[in-house]
Amino acid sequence: MSQFDYDLFVIGAGSGGVRAARIAGAHGAKVAIAEEYRVGGTCVIRGCVPKKLFVYASHLAEELEDAAGFGWTVDGARFDWPTLRDNVQKEVSRLQGLYGNTLGNAGVTVYNARATFVDKHTLDVGGQQVTARKILIATGAVPVVPDFPGAELGFTSNEAFNLPELPKRILVYGGGYIATEFAGIFHGLGVEVTQAFRAPTILRGWDEELRTKLQDLYTQKGIHMRGGASIVRLDKDGDVIRATMTDGEVLETDAVMYAIGRRPNVDGLGLDHTSVKTAKNGAIVVSADSQTSCSHIYAVGDVTDRIQLTPVAIKEGHAFSDTVFGSKHWTADHRLVPSAVFSQPPLASVGLDEDTARSEGHEIRVFRSEFRPMKFTLAGRQERTLCKLVVDTATDKVLGAHMLGPDAPEIIQAVAIAVKLGATKAQFDQTVAVHPTAAEEFVLMR
Ligand code: FAD
């Protein structure tokens, strides 16, 4: 009989925690998991999934406009926010149920409660003390809320999915992917949107040409893009919110959404009862094997602030359980992770952009193709798609692929396989095109 209640206790049933618990259970470990909110975590409950459903809803506005050029008359089209919001919540609840079933089928005990450390092998789980031989911290990240006067008047992505009603005007504060996606979502749903961000251009870290082009496209679509602008204070006047900006301008709006970053979720976790080390921003410091400075405690996902994406958290959780409970040692690979911004149009990338490739010492050739998607010709839409390949001159290896335009995330996902395998530009060129597609540009660039 083990001296512990469980072989593994996982704190947090999100992307990383659920995968780790399920795999450890499959390897025969006695596993429990605690979730203080809803099983599924950020991605399923208030991240990727509901966000993508909102993107679909919002993009339909443009599809309806474009239909006219193809001979369709769509009379009386109207949008109803409660229908979308409630349907999305139904789907989220369905997925939450599936995640719960997955855990149950793997023999994992689920505690619907908050877990905190009492000592390095003991947790307080909703008032009950539970011990475990190994503990995995998978508590994710939380949205950063600014601290200027009146900050309580705004909300974050946590609340955005459940707004009682859609505002007429909104100020989206932030320049990262979540802010940019929500600016596009609200705009498509008919809200007058201002996106304000501190840097001159949105999406720091993404290919300069693509992000500048996306910012211009947002402006052309009617989103007010306010670069180099920070909020100093918010004041409420009846139903109106007034945002005073650093340059003294006062913006009037009906709602303010913050998307200025996410910080590792470690507050009140009781890490002081362990020897787990954290970085300045609270991120749990881990080895490549996700092991913390306390040898039987591990951490995966956003709380470690390596790459804050669901597929990365899942790989880290899976690698942890295979390594520790399955005698199959492997580590999550954080190189060449493809990612996307579900903006309108979307933007996606894998590998190095031009600037990073040069700063890493590569001599590069850049191939680009800019074109008007076939569908937009009849639709009368002037938007152009941009595809880019960054190629190492010495080896001919494709270092990076980037795209801004319809279906970019779907296309880059497939291109990422070739880039991950180390394909050369010559091998891209040898690949026969699928015609007529937008993706074929990646094998036709000269
Ligand atoms: P989480 O999924 O956040 O799970 C942590 C869980 O731990 C939560 O359920 C929390 O309630 C629980 N918890 C915390 N503390 C405790 C405690 N003490 N006791 C018990 N339970 C606790 N990623 C993508 O790859 N693609 C996207 O398109 C994408 N879109 C996003 C959109 C938004 C709006 C947001 C906010 C995020 C998005 N992400 C996206 C990021 C993605 O959601 C995260 O990277 C992913 O969920 C991280 O998984 P995790 O397991 O680390 O943490």
XYZ file of C-alpha atoms and ligand atoms in Angstrom:
499
model
C 0.000 0.000 0.000
C 1.436 3.358 -1.073
C 2.060 5.965 1.590
C 0.262 8.478 -0.690
C -3.396 8.772 -1.707
C -2.424 9.136 -5.368
C 0.565 8.484 -7.633
C -0.217 11.758 -9.418
C -2.294 14.766 -8.477
C -2.879 17.308 -11.243
C -3.868 20.875 -10.336
C -5.968 22.343 -13.154
C -8.085 20.505 -15.751
C -7.148 22.534 -18.812
C -5.318 21.541 -21.986
C -2.099 20.388 -20.302
C -3.585 18.940 -17.116
C -6.285 16.839 -18.771
C -3.833 15.317 -21.259
C -1.299 14.521 -18.542
C -3.934 12.975 -16.234
C -5.412 10.851 -19.009
C -2.037 9.519 -20.191
C -0.765 8.829 -16.663
C -4.029 6.960 -15.976
C -3.518 4.914 -19.147
C -0.022 4.002 -17.915
C -1.633 2.533 -14.792
C -1.014 5.358 -12.315
C -3.606 6.243 -9.667
C -4.502 9.790 -10.707
C -6.656 12.646 -9.419
C -7.228 16.106 -10.861
C -8.666 19.261 -9.287
C -10.516 21.943 -11.247
C -11.802 25.055 -9.521
C -13.919 26.329 -12.434
C -14.904 24.144 -15.390
C -13.186 21.015 -16.775
C -11.663 21.873 -20.161
C -9.768 24.966 -19.026
C -9.184 28.178 -20.889
C -9.081 26.780 -24.409
C -12.419 24.995 -24.247
C -14.339 27.238 -21.859
C -13.113 30.782 -22.579
C -10.377 30.675 -25.200
C -9.705 28.978 -28.535
C -13.046 27.196 -28.978
C -15.657 29.879 -28.177
C -13.366 32.461 -29.797
C -13.207 30.529 -33.082
C -17.002 30.118 -33.083
C -17.314 33.890 -32.639
C -14.880 34.390 -35.538
C -17.096 32.249 -37.788
C -20.179 34.231 -36.732
C -18.506 37.536 -37.299
C -16.976 36.594 -40.655
C -20.422 35.688 -41.996
C -21.065 39.436 -42.282
C -18.492 39.652 -45.087
C -19.684 36.404 -46.669
C -23.202 37.828 -46.854
C -21.878 40.994 -48.520
C -19.824 38.942 -50.977
C -22.788 36.742 -51.892
C -24.340 39.530 -53.993
C -21.576 39.298 -56.618
C -22.425 35.612 -57.037
C -26.067 36.385 -57.743
C -27.519 35.860 -54.305
C -29.902 38.295 -52.715
C -29.970 37.929 -48.972
C -32.876 40.003 -47.731
C -33.409 41.042 -44.159
C -30.192 39.566 -42.727
C -29.985 40.443 -39.039
C -27.679 39.375 -36.254
C -28.921 38.303 -32.831
C -26.262 38.290 -30.100
C -28.125 36.168 -27.488
C -28.583 33.389 -30.087
C -24.866 33.270 -30.850
C -23.798 33.613 -27.218
C -26.163 30.898 -25.974
C -25.409 28.482 -28.843
C -21.688 28.878 -28.203
C -22.226 28.197 -24.498
C -24.198 25.038 -25.357
C -21.301 23.792 -27.482
C -18.808 24.672 -24.741
C -20.890 22.706 -22.199
C -21.019 19.739 -24.586
C -17.223 19.765 -24.881
C -16.836 20.168 -21.124
C -18.920 16.991 -20.751
C -16.706 15.126 -23.238
C -13.567 16.149 -21.328
C -15.168 14.931 -18.097
C -15.991 11.589 -19.766
C -12.431 11.254 -21.047
C -11.090 11.657 -17.524
C -13.663 9.233 -16.119
C -12.842 6.616 -18.772
C -9.139 6.889 -17.889
C -9.986 6.177 -14.231
C -9.035 9.690 -13.091
C -10.763 10.997 -9.932
C -12.044 14.538 -10.498
C -12.319 17.034 -7.632
C -14.447 20.067 -8.522
C -12.531 22.284 -6.136
C -9.516 24.535 -5.785
C -6.255 22.830 -4.793
C -3.462 24.536 -2.862
C -0.233 23.256 -1.347
C -0.164 22.463 2.377
C 3.304 20.958 2.116
C 5.267 19.535 -0.769
C 3.316 16.242 -0.925
C -0.006 17.439 0.551
C -2.732 19.527 -1.034
C -5.812 21.145 0.405
C -8.546 20.293 -2.091
C -11.736 22.128 -1.215
C -11.052 21.670 2.533
C -9.932 18.035 2.255
C -6.258 17.020 2.613
C -4.924 14.798 -0.149
C -1.392 13.440 -0.625
C 0.402 12.482 -3.833
C 3.769 11.016 -4.821
C 4.041 13.369 -7.807
C 2.203 16.643 -8.357
C 1.661 18.416 -11.659
C 0.872 22.133 -11.674
C -1.198 22.998 -14.747
C -3.016 26.093 -13.522
C -2.677 28.114 -16.745
C -2.565 31.894 -16.950
C -4.930 34.751 -16.164
C -5.588 37.987 -18.052
C -3.625 41.014 -16.869
C -5.916 43.818 -15.684
C -4.429 47.337 -15.811
C -4.366 49.425 -12.655
C -5.226 52.955 -13.804
C -8.158 54.801 -12.149
C -11.494 53.376 -13.294
C -9.952 50.074 -14.480
C -12.913 48.199 -12.946
C -15.104 49.602 -15.748
C -13.460 47.290 -18.303
C -13.603 43.522 -18.752
C -11.281 40.816 -20.118
C -11.668 37.867 -22.495
C -12.996 35.903 -19.481
C -16.180 37.969 -19.544
C -16.320 38.688 -23.299
C -18.016 35.381 -24.065
C -20.986 36.065 -21.800
C -21.855 39.728 -22.337
C -25.543 40.310 -21.503
C -25.774 42.487 -24.614
C -23.515 43.593 -27.428
C -22.305 47.195 -26.955
C -22.758 49.710 -29.790
C -19.149 50.869 -29.409
C -16.157 49.155 -27.855
C -12.568 50.080 -27.098
C -10.338 46.989 -27.326
C -7.147 47.690 -25.407
C -4.064 45.726 -26.485
C -2.077 44.882 -29.595
C -1.554 41.134 -29.192
C -3.399 38.306 -30.886
C -6.348 38.173 -28.497
C -7.012 41.935 -28.817
C -6.667 41.775 -32.601
C -8.996 38.795 -32.860
C -11.655 40.407 -30.682
C -11.407 43.715 -32.572
C -12.215 41.726 -35.740
C -14.988 39.756 -34.038
C -16.802 42.802 -32.631
C -16.408 44.710 -35.900
C -17.945 41.847 -37.897
C -20.857 41.682 -35.462
C -21.640 45.332 -36.144
C -19.982 47.037 -33.172
C -18.044 50.262 -33.765
C -14.529 49.238 -32.700
C -11.449 51.169 -31.638
C -8.308 49.111 -31.007
C -5.732 51.013 -28.935
C -2.233 49.684 -28.301
C 1.043 51.005 -26.933
C 3.352 50.054 -29.846
C 3.044 51.684 -33.269
C 1.955 48.369 -34.853
C -0.146 45.438 -33.633
C 1.184 41.880 -33.211
C 4.741 42.376 -32.048
C 6.879 39.366 -32.944
C 5.013 38.514 -36.154
C 6.351 39.250 -39.657
C 6.591 43.031 -39.961
C 5.119 43.236 -43.455
C 2.144 41.019 -42.631
C 1.224 42.742 -39.385
C 1.491 46.195 -40.969
C -0.713 45.015 -43.814
C -3.277 43.571 -41.395
C -3.355 46.840 -39.474
C -3.988 48.717 -42.740
C -6.740 46.269 -43.692
C -8.429 46.759 -40.311
C -8.342 50.524 -40.907
C -9.837 50.065 -44.392
C -12.610 47.940 -42.911
C -13.505 50.762 -40.544
C -11.826 49.699 -37.285
C -10.215 52.728 -35.618
C -6.594 51.654 -35.081
C -4.857 53.777 -32.439
C -1.160 52.891 -32.238
C 1.145 54.451 -29.636
C -1.827 54.992 -27.336
C -2.212 53.977 -23.705
C -5.212 54.511 -21.459
C -4.546 56.812 -18.484
C -7.960 56.550 -16.837
C -11.579 55.525 -17.398
C -14.596 57.499 -16.182
C -18.250 56.612 -16.350
C -20.880 59.153 -17.274
C -24.305 57.497 -17.336
C -24.020 54.668 -19.864
C -20.966 56.184 -21.528
C -17.353 55.376 -20.634
C -14.721 58.044 -21.289
C -11.170 56.812 -21.841
C -8.470 59.411 -21.362
C -5.434 58.517 -23.471
C -1.754 59.400 -22.944
C -1.914 62.145 -25.593
C -4.803 63.758 -23.696
C -7.495 62.712 -26.148
C -10.719 61.433 -24.592
C -12.405 58.520 -26.381
C -16.091 57.914 -25.770
C -17.242 54.334 -25.788
C -19.835 51.979 -24.326
C -17.473 49.187 -23.285
C -13.768 48.556 -22.774
C -12.108 45.168 -23.199
C -8.567 44.557 -21.927
C -6.289 42.112 -23.738
C -2.887 43.340 -22.629
C -1.316 40.006 -21.780
C -1.703 36.920 -19.616
C 0.337 36.131 -16.519
C 1.065 32.727 -14.980
C -1.651 31.697 -12.526
C 0.190 31.037 -9.250
C -1.463 33.485 -6.830
C -2.503 31.783 -3.594
C -1.323 28.367 -4.781
C 0.818 27.947 -1.670
C 4.093 27.536 -3.541
C 5.802 28.958 -0.458
C 5.093 25.577 1.195
C 7.307 23.927 -1.445
C 10.733 24.678 -2.885
C 9.303 25.404 -6.361
C 11.077 28.368 -7.906
C 9.320 31.001 -9.974
C 10.590 33.683 -12.350
C 9.941 37.404 -11.820
C 6.576 37.256 -13.604
C 5.457 34.256 -11.509
C 6.200 31.657 -14.207
C 7.196 28.310 -12.717
C 10.769 27.544 -13.699
C 11.063 24.077 -15.242
C 13.581 21.867 -17.021
C 13.033 20.516 -20.551
C 11.234 17.621 -18.810
C 8.871 20.104 -17.090
C 10.410 19.295 -13.700
C 10.491 22.130 -11.154
C 13.199 22.826 -8.597
C 11.272 20.496 -6.245
C 12.029 17.138 -7.863
C 8.609 15.416 -7.531
C 6.656 18.526 -8.612
C 6.256 19.256 -12.316
C 4.550 22.048 -14.256
C 3.214 22.302 -17.815
C 1.350 24.790 -19.972
C 0.816 28.514 -19.617
C 1.906 28.572 -15.965
C 5.465 27.895 -17.179
C 5.243 30.703 -19.776
C 7.167 28.847 -22.460
C 4.798 29.145 -25.437
C 1.250 29.939 -24.337
C -0.676 27.795 -26.817
C -2.953 24.796 -26.333
C -1.107 22.287 -28.547
C 2.117 23.134 -26.684
C 0.502 22.590 -23.257
C -0.886 19.275 -24.529
C 2.511 18.093 -25.795
C 4.182 19.096 -22.523
C 1.530 17.238 -20.478
C 1.786 14.150 -22.677
C 5.601 14.094 -22.575
C 5.527 14.453 -18.778
C 3.223 11.473 -18.266
C 4.965 9.235 -20.801
C 8.319 10.044 -19.227
C 7.371 9.768 -15.553
C 4.709 7.023 -15.666
C 5.272 5.242 -18.985
C 9.067 4.832 -19.079
C 8.985 6.505 -22.518
C 11.276 9.482 -22.299
C 10.628 12.380 -24.666
C 10.381 16.148 -24.389
C 8.049 18.643 -26.028
C 9.786 20.372 -28.929
C 9.365 24.146 -28.750
C 11.014 24.809 -32.118
C 9.042 25.571 -35.283
C 5.683 25.793 -33.534
C 3.145 27.068 -36.080
C 0.568 29.571 -34.869
C -2.212 31.797 -36.114
C -4.106 34.968 -35.418
C -7.782 34.449 -36.209
C -8.139 38.014 -37.379
C -10.142 38.966 -40.439
C -8.398 38.014 -42.662
C -6.394 35.557 -40.586
C -2.636 35.529 -40.316
C -0.468 32.450 -39.730
C 3.207 31.629 -39.487
C 5.716 28.913 -38.908
C 9.425 29.442 -38.358
C 11.502 32.563 -38.681
C 10.354 35.890 -40.062
C 12.742 38.026 -42.108
C 14.008 40.161 -39.233
C 14.584 37.254 -36.833
C 16.338 35.199 -39.528
C 18.733 38.077 -40.208
C 19.318 38.783 -36.522
C 20.162 35.092 -36.029
C 22.895 35.491 -38.658
C 21.233 33.852 -41.658
C 21.816 35.190 -45.104
C 18.342 34.919 -46.607
C 16.315 35.123 -49.787
C 12.707 36.230 -49.350
C 10.016 35.047 -51.756
C 6.633 36.745 -51.718
C 3.415 36.492 -53.601
C 0.634 39.016 -53.315
C -2.638 38.410 -55.116
C -6.366 38.939 -55.010
C -8.088 35.679 -54.018
C -10.263 34.342 -56.850
C -13.398 34.492 -54.703
C -12.950 38.225 -54.186
C -13.036 39.031 -57.916
C -16.783 38.404 -58.271
C -17.399 39.617 -54.747
C -15.773 42.940 -55.656
C -13.600 42.833 -52.550
C -10.247 44.570 -52.953
C -8.442 42.689 -50.154
C -5.211 40.990 -51.233
C -3.527 37.898 -49.797
C 0.197 37.855 -48.994
C 2.337 34.698 -48.793
C 6.026 34.722 -47.895
C 8.857 32.234 -47.663
C 12.100 33.005 -45.864
C 14.890 30.838 -47.277
C 18.450 30.328 -46.044
C 20.768 31.204 -48.944
C 23.544 28.828 -47.937
C 21.448 25.681 -47.446
C 18.304 26.524 -49.470
C 16.294 25.448 -46.366
C 12.927 27.124 -45.837
C 13.328 28.858 -42.475
C 9.859 30.332 -42.300
C 6.475 30.500 -44.050
C 3.986 33.299 -43.452
C 0.561 34.102 -44.798
C -2.105 36.761 -44.398
C -5.364 35.920 -46.128
C -8.393 33.612 -46.084
C -7.604 30.107 -44.764
C -4.048 31.072 -43.747
C -4.148 28.946 -40.534
C -5.333 25.847 -42.443
C -2.671 26.314 -45.118
C 0.219 27.078 -42.771
C -0.607 23.995 -40.694
C 0.200 21.821 -43.728
C 3.208 23.893 -44.829
C 4.552 23.525 -41.259
C 5.101 19.798 -41.827
C 7.491 20.524 -44.693
C 9.273 23.262 -42.740
C 9.589 20.970 -39.708
C 11.082 18.267 -41.930
C 13.702 20.762 -43.134
C 12.437 21.048 -46.723
C 14.424 23.177 -49.141
C 13.033 25.774 -51.499
C 13.911 23.410 -54.383
C 11.700 20.731 -52.786
C 8.841 23.215 -52.418
C 9.306 23.985 -56.153
C 9.259 20.274 -57.080
C 5.851 19.893 -55.422
C 2.984 20.045 -57.895
C 0.344 22.695 -57.239
C -3.312 22.029 -56.463
C -5.052 24.405 -58.833
C -6.876 26.717 -58.364
C -6.087 27.336 -54.719
C -4.411 30.014 -52.641
C -2.120 27.406 -51.066
C -0.490 26.681 -54.436
C 1.393 29.980 -54.132
C 3.710 28.258 -51.677
C 5.012 25.934 -54.437
C 4.950 28.517 -57.224
C 7.015 31.384 -55.798
C 9.959 32.278 -58.008
P -5.609 26.257 -18.864
O -6.246 25.683 -20.067
O -5.790 27.701 -18.612
O -6.133 25.420 -17.626
C -5.825 25.742 -16.303
C -6.978 25.279 -15.443
O -6.559 25.273 -14.090
C -8.185 26.204 -15.492
O -9.324 25.459 -15.836
C -8.275 26.783 -14.081
O -9.601 27.010 -13.671
C -7.631 25.680 -13.268
N -7.038 26.105 -12.015
C -6.185 27.142 -11.804
N -5.760 27.154 -10.532
C -6.357 26.109 -9.917
C -6.284 25.587 -8.584
N -5.505 26.129 -7.663
N -7.045 24.497 -8.290
C -7.840 23.911 -9.231
N -7.915 24.377 -10.493
C -7.168 25.449 -10.833
N -4.316 28.803 -27.818
C -4.234 28.227 -29.032
O -3.428 27.315 -29.229
N -5.046 28.661 -30.063
C -5.953 29.647 -29.900
O -6.658 30.003 -30.845
C -6.059 30.259 -28.622
N -6.966 31.229 -28.402
C -7.090 31.765 -27.156
C -8.052 32.757 -26.960
C -8.206 33.325 -25.723
C -9.250 34.387 -25.525
C -7.372 32.898 -24.647
C -7.535 33.513 -23.290
C -6.417 31.920 -24.834
C -6.269 31.347 -26.090
N -5.315 30.360 -26.331
C -5.208 29.799 -27.585
C -4.365 29.931 -25.288
C -4.794 28.598 -24.663
O -6.115 28.709 -24.191
C -3.843 28.251 -23.536
O -2.522 28.238 -24.029
C -4.145 26.869 -22.942
O -5.461 26.789 -22.471
C -3.153 26.574 -21.823
O -3.461 25.356 -21.208
P -3.077 25.096 -19.691
O -3.361 23.663 -19.444
O -1.726 25.596 -19.423
O -4.046 26.016 -18.838
